Coordinates of C-alpha atoms in Angstrom, one line a residue:
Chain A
X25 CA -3.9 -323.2 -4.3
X26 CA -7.4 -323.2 -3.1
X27 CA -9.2 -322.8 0.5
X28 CA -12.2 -322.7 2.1
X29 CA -13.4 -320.5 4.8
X30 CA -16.2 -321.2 7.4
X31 CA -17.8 -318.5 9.0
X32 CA -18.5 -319.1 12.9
X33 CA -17.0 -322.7 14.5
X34 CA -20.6 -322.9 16.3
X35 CA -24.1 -321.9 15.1
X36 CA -27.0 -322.5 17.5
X37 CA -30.6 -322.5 15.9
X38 CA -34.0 -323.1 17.5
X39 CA -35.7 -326.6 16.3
X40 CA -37.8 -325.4 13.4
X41 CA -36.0 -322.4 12.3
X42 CA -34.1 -321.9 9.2
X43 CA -30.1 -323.0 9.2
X44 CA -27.4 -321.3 7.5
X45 CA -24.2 -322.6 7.4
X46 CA -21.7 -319.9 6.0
X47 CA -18.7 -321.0 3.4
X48 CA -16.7 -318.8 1.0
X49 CA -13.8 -320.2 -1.3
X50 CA -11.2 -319.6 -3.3
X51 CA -10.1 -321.2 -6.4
X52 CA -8.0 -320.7 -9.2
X53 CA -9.5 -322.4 -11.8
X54 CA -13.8 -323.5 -11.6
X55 CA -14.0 -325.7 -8.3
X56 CA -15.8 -328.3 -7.3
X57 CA -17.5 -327.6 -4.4
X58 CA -19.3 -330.1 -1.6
X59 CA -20.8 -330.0 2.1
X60 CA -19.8 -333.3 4.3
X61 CA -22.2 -334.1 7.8
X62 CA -20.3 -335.5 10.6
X63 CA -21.8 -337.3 13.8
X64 CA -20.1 -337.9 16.6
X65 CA -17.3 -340.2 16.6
X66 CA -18.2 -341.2 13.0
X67 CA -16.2 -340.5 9.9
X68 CA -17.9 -338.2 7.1
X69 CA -20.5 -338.0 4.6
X70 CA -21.9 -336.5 2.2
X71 CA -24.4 -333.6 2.4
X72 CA -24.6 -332.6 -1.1
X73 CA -22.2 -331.2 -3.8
X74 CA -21.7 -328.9 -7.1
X75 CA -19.7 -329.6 -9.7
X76 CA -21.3 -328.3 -12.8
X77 CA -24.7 -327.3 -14.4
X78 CA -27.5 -325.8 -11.9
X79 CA -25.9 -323.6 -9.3
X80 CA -28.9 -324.6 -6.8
X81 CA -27.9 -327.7 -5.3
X82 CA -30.4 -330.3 -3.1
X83 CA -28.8 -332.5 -0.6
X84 CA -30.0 -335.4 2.0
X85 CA -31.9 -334.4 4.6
X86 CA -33.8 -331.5 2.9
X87 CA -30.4 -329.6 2.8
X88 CA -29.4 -327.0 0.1
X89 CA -27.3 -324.9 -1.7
X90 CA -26.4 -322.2 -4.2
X91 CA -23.2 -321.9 -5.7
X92 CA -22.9 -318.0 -6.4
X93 CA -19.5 -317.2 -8.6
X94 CA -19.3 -313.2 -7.8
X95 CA -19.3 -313.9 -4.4
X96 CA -17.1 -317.4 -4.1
X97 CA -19.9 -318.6 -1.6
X98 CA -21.0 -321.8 -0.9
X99 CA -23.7 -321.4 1.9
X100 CA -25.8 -324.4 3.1
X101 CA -29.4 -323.7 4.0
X102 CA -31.8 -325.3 5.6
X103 CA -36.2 -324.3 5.9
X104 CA -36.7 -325.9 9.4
X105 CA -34.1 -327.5 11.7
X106 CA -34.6 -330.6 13.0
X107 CA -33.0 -332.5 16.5
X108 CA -31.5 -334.7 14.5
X109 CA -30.2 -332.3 12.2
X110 CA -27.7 -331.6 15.7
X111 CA -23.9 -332.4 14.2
X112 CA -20.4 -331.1 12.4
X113 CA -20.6 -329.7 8.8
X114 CA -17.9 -329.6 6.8
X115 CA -17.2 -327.4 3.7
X116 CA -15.1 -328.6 1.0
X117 CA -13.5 -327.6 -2.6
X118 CA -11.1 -329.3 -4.9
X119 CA -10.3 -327.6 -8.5
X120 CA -11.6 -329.2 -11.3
X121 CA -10.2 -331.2 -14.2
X122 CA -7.9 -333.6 -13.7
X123 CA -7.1 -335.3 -10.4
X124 CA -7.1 -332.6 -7.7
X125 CA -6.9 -332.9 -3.8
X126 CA -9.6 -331.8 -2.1
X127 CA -9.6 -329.1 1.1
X128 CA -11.6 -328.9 3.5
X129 CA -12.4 -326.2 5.8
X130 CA -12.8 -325.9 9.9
X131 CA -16.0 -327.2 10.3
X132 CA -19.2 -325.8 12.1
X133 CA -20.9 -327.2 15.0
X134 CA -24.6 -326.8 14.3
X135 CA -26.5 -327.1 17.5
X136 CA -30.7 -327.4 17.5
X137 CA -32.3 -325.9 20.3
X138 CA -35.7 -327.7 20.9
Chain B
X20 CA -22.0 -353.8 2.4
X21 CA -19.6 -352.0 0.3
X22 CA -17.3 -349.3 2.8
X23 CA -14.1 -348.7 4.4
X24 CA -13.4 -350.7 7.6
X25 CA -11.3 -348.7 9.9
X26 CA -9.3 -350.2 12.8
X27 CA -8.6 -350.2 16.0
X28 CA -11.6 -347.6 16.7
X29 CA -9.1 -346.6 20.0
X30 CA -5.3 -346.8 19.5
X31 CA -2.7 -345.9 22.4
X32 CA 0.5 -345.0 21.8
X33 CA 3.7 -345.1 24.3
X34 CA 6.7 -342.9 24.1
X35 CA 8.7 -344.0 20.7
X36 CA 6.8 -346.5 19.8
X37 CA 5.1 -346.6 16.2
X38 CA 1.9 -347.5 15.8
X39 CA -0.4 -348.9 12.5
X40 CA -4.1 -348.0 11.4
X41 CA -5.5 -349.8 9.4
X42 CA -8.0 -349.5 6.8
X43 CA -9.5 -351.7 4.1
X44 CA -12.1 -351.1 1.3
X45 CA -14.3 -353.3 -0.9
X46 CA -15.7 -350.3 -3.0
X47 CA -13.0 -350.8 -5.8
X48 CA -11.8 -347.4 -5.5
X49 CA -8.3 -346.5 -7.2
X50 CA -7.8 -343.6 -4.8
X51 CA -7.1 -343.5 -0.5
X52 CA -6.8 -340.9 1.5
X53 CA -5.5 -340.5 5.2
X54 CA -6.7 -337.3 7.1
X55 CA -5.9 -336.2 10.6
X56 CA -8.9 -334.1 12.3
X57 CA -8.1 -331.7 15.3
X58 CA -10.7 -330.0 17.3
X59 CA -11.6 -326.3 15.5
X60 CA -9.2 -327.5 12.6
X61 CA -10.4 -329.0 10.4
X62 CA -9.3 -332.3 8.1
X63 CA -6.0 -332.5 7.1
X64 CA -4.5 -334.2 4.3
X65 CA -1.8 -336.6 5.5
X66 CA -1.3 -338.9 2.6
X67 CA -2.9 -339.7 -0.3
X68 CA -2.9 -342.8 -3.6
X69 CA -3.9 -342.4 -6.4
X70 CA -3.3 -346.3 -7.3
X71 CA -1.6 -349.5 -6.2
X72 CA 2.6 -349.2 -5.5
X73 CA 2.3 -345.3 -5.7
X74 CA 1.4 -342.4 -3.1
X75 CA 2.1 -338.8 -2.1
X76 CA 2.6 -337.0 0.6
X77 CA -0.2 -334.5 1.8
X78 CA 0.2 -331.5 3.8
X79 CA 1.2 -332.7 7.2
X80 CA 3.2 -336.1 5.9
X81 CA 6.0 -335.6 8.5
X82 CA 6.0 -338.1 11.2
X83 CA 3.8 -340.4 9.4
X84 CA 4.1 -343.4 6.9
X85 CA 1.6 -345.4 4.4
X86 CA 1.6 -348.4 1.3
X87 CA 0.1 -349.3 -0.3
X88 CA 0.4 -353.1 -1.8
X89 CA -2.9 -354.1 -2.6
X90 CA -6.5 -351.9 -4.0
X91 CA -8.3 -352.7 -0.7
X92 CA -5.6 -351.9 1.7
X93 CA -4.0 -348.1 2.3
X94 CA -2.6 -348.8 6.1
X95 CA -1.0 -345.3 8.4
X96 CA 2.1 -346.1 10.3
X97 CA 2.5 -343.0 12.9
X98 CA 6.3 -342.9 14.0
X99 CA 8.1 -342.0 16.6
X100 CA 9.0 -339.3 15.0
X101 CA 5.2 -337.7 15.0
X102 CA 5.5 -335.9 18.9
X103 CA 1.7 -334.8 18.4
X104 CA 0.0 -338.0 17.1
X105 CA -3.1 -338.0 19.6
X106 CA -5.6 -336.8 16.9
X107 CA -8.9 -338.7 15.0
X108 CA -7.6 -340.4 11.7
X109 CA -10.2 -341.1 8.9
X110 CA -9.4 -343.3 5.9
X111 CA -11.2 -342.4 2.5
X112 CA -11.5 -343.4 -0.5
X113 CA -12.8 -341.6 -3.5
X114 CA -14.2 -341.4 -7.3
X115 CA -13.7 -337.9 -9.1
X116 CA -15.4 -337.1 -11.7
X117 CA -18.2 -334.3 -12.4
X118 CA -20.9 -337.1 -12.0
X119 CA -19.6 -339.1 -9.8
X120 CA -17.3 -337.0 -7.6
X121 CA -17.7 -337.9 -3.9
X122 CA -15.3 -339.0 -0.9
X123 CA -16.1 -341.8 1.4
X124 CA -15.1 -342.2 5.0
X125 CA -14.2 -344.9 7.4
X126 CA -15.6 -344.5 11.0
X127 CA -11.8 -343.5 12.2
X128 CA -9.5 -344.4 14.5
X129 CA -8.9 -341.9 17.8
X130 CA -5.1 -342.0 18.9
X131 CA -4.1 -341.2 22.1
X132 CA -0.3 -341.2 23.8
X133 CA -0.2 -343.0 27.1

């Protein structure tokens, strides 16, 4: 079975300051791995993803991030927050091949601080 | 637009009653999805197709009932039996595939018990 862990349910950031959003997996078999964005009162999308090939993933929104094996981590980055960047982030993992449900963690608030 | 049209946006439910969600896609998506979202808990997987006539129960299926008759239409009946039902519900929908692999989200439905 797989899971996904987030690291701290709220992370508060100055506007223009980097973001880091924490999220470590686990996963028997080579995972598929994504980062959803949700607003308020408004369902999800999606931030970015990795599912094979180059482990440095770009997003929307100038949002990235590195899929590192050895250390089942997942962690979204950011340069420079923005106001707008103020919402609920989601990380996700299903296993790969095949049809596979997909799990999602807890979810971090991200809050920008102008 | 292509999406997922969720309705009501606000549902309340009285004591034994059972209520219906609906939700409706024009993506022609095989797979549906029904999560529950909690504060600080994440999404949860409540049912889940995979194609027309067929579904499965996800990880919190208890209390809750779905069809699904036609591609479009993948519509959450919440029983009596569910005694915690006030929660956000997001229909899905989803292609998987390394390329293509993503989940998309209806705008939810917020139940609340009267």
């Amino acid at each position: 079975a797989q899971s996904v862990t987030q690291l701290g349910s709220h992370v508060s950031v100055s506007e223009g300051a980097l973001v880091l959003l924490r999220c470590n997996y686990s996963s028997s078999v080579p995972p598929y791995l994504f980062w959803y964005v949700q607003y308020p009162n408004q369902g999800l999308q999606l931030l970015l993803k990795y599912t094979t090939g180059a482990t440095l993933v770009k997003g929307i929104n100038g949002f990235e991030a590195e899929f590192k094996k050895s250390e089942t981590s997942f962690h979204l980055t950011k340069p420079s927050a923005h106001m707008s960047d103020a919402a609920e982030y989601f990380c996700a993992v299903r296993p790969s091949g095949g049809y596979q449900k997909v799990t999602f963690g807890t979810g971090t608030k991200l809050q920008v601080i102008p | 637009d292509g999406g997922i049209t969720q309705s009501p946006k606000y549902l309340f439910r009285k004591e034994g009653q059972n209520v219906t969600l609906s939700c409706e896609q024009n993506l022609n998506h095989d797979a549906m999805y029904w999560y529950r979202q909690d504060p600080g808990q994440g999404l949860r997987l409540i049912y889940y197709s995979q194609i027309v006539n067929d579904f499965q129960k996800g990880d919190i299926a208890e209390g809750y009932s779905v069809s699904r008759e036609k591609k479009e239409s993948f519509p959450l009946t919440v029983t009596s039996a569910q005694k915690n039902p006030t929660a956000f519900y997001l229909c899905a929908s989803s292609v998987q595939g390394a390329a293509n692999e993503k989940l998309f989200f209806g705008s939810g439905t917020q139940l609340s018990v009267l």
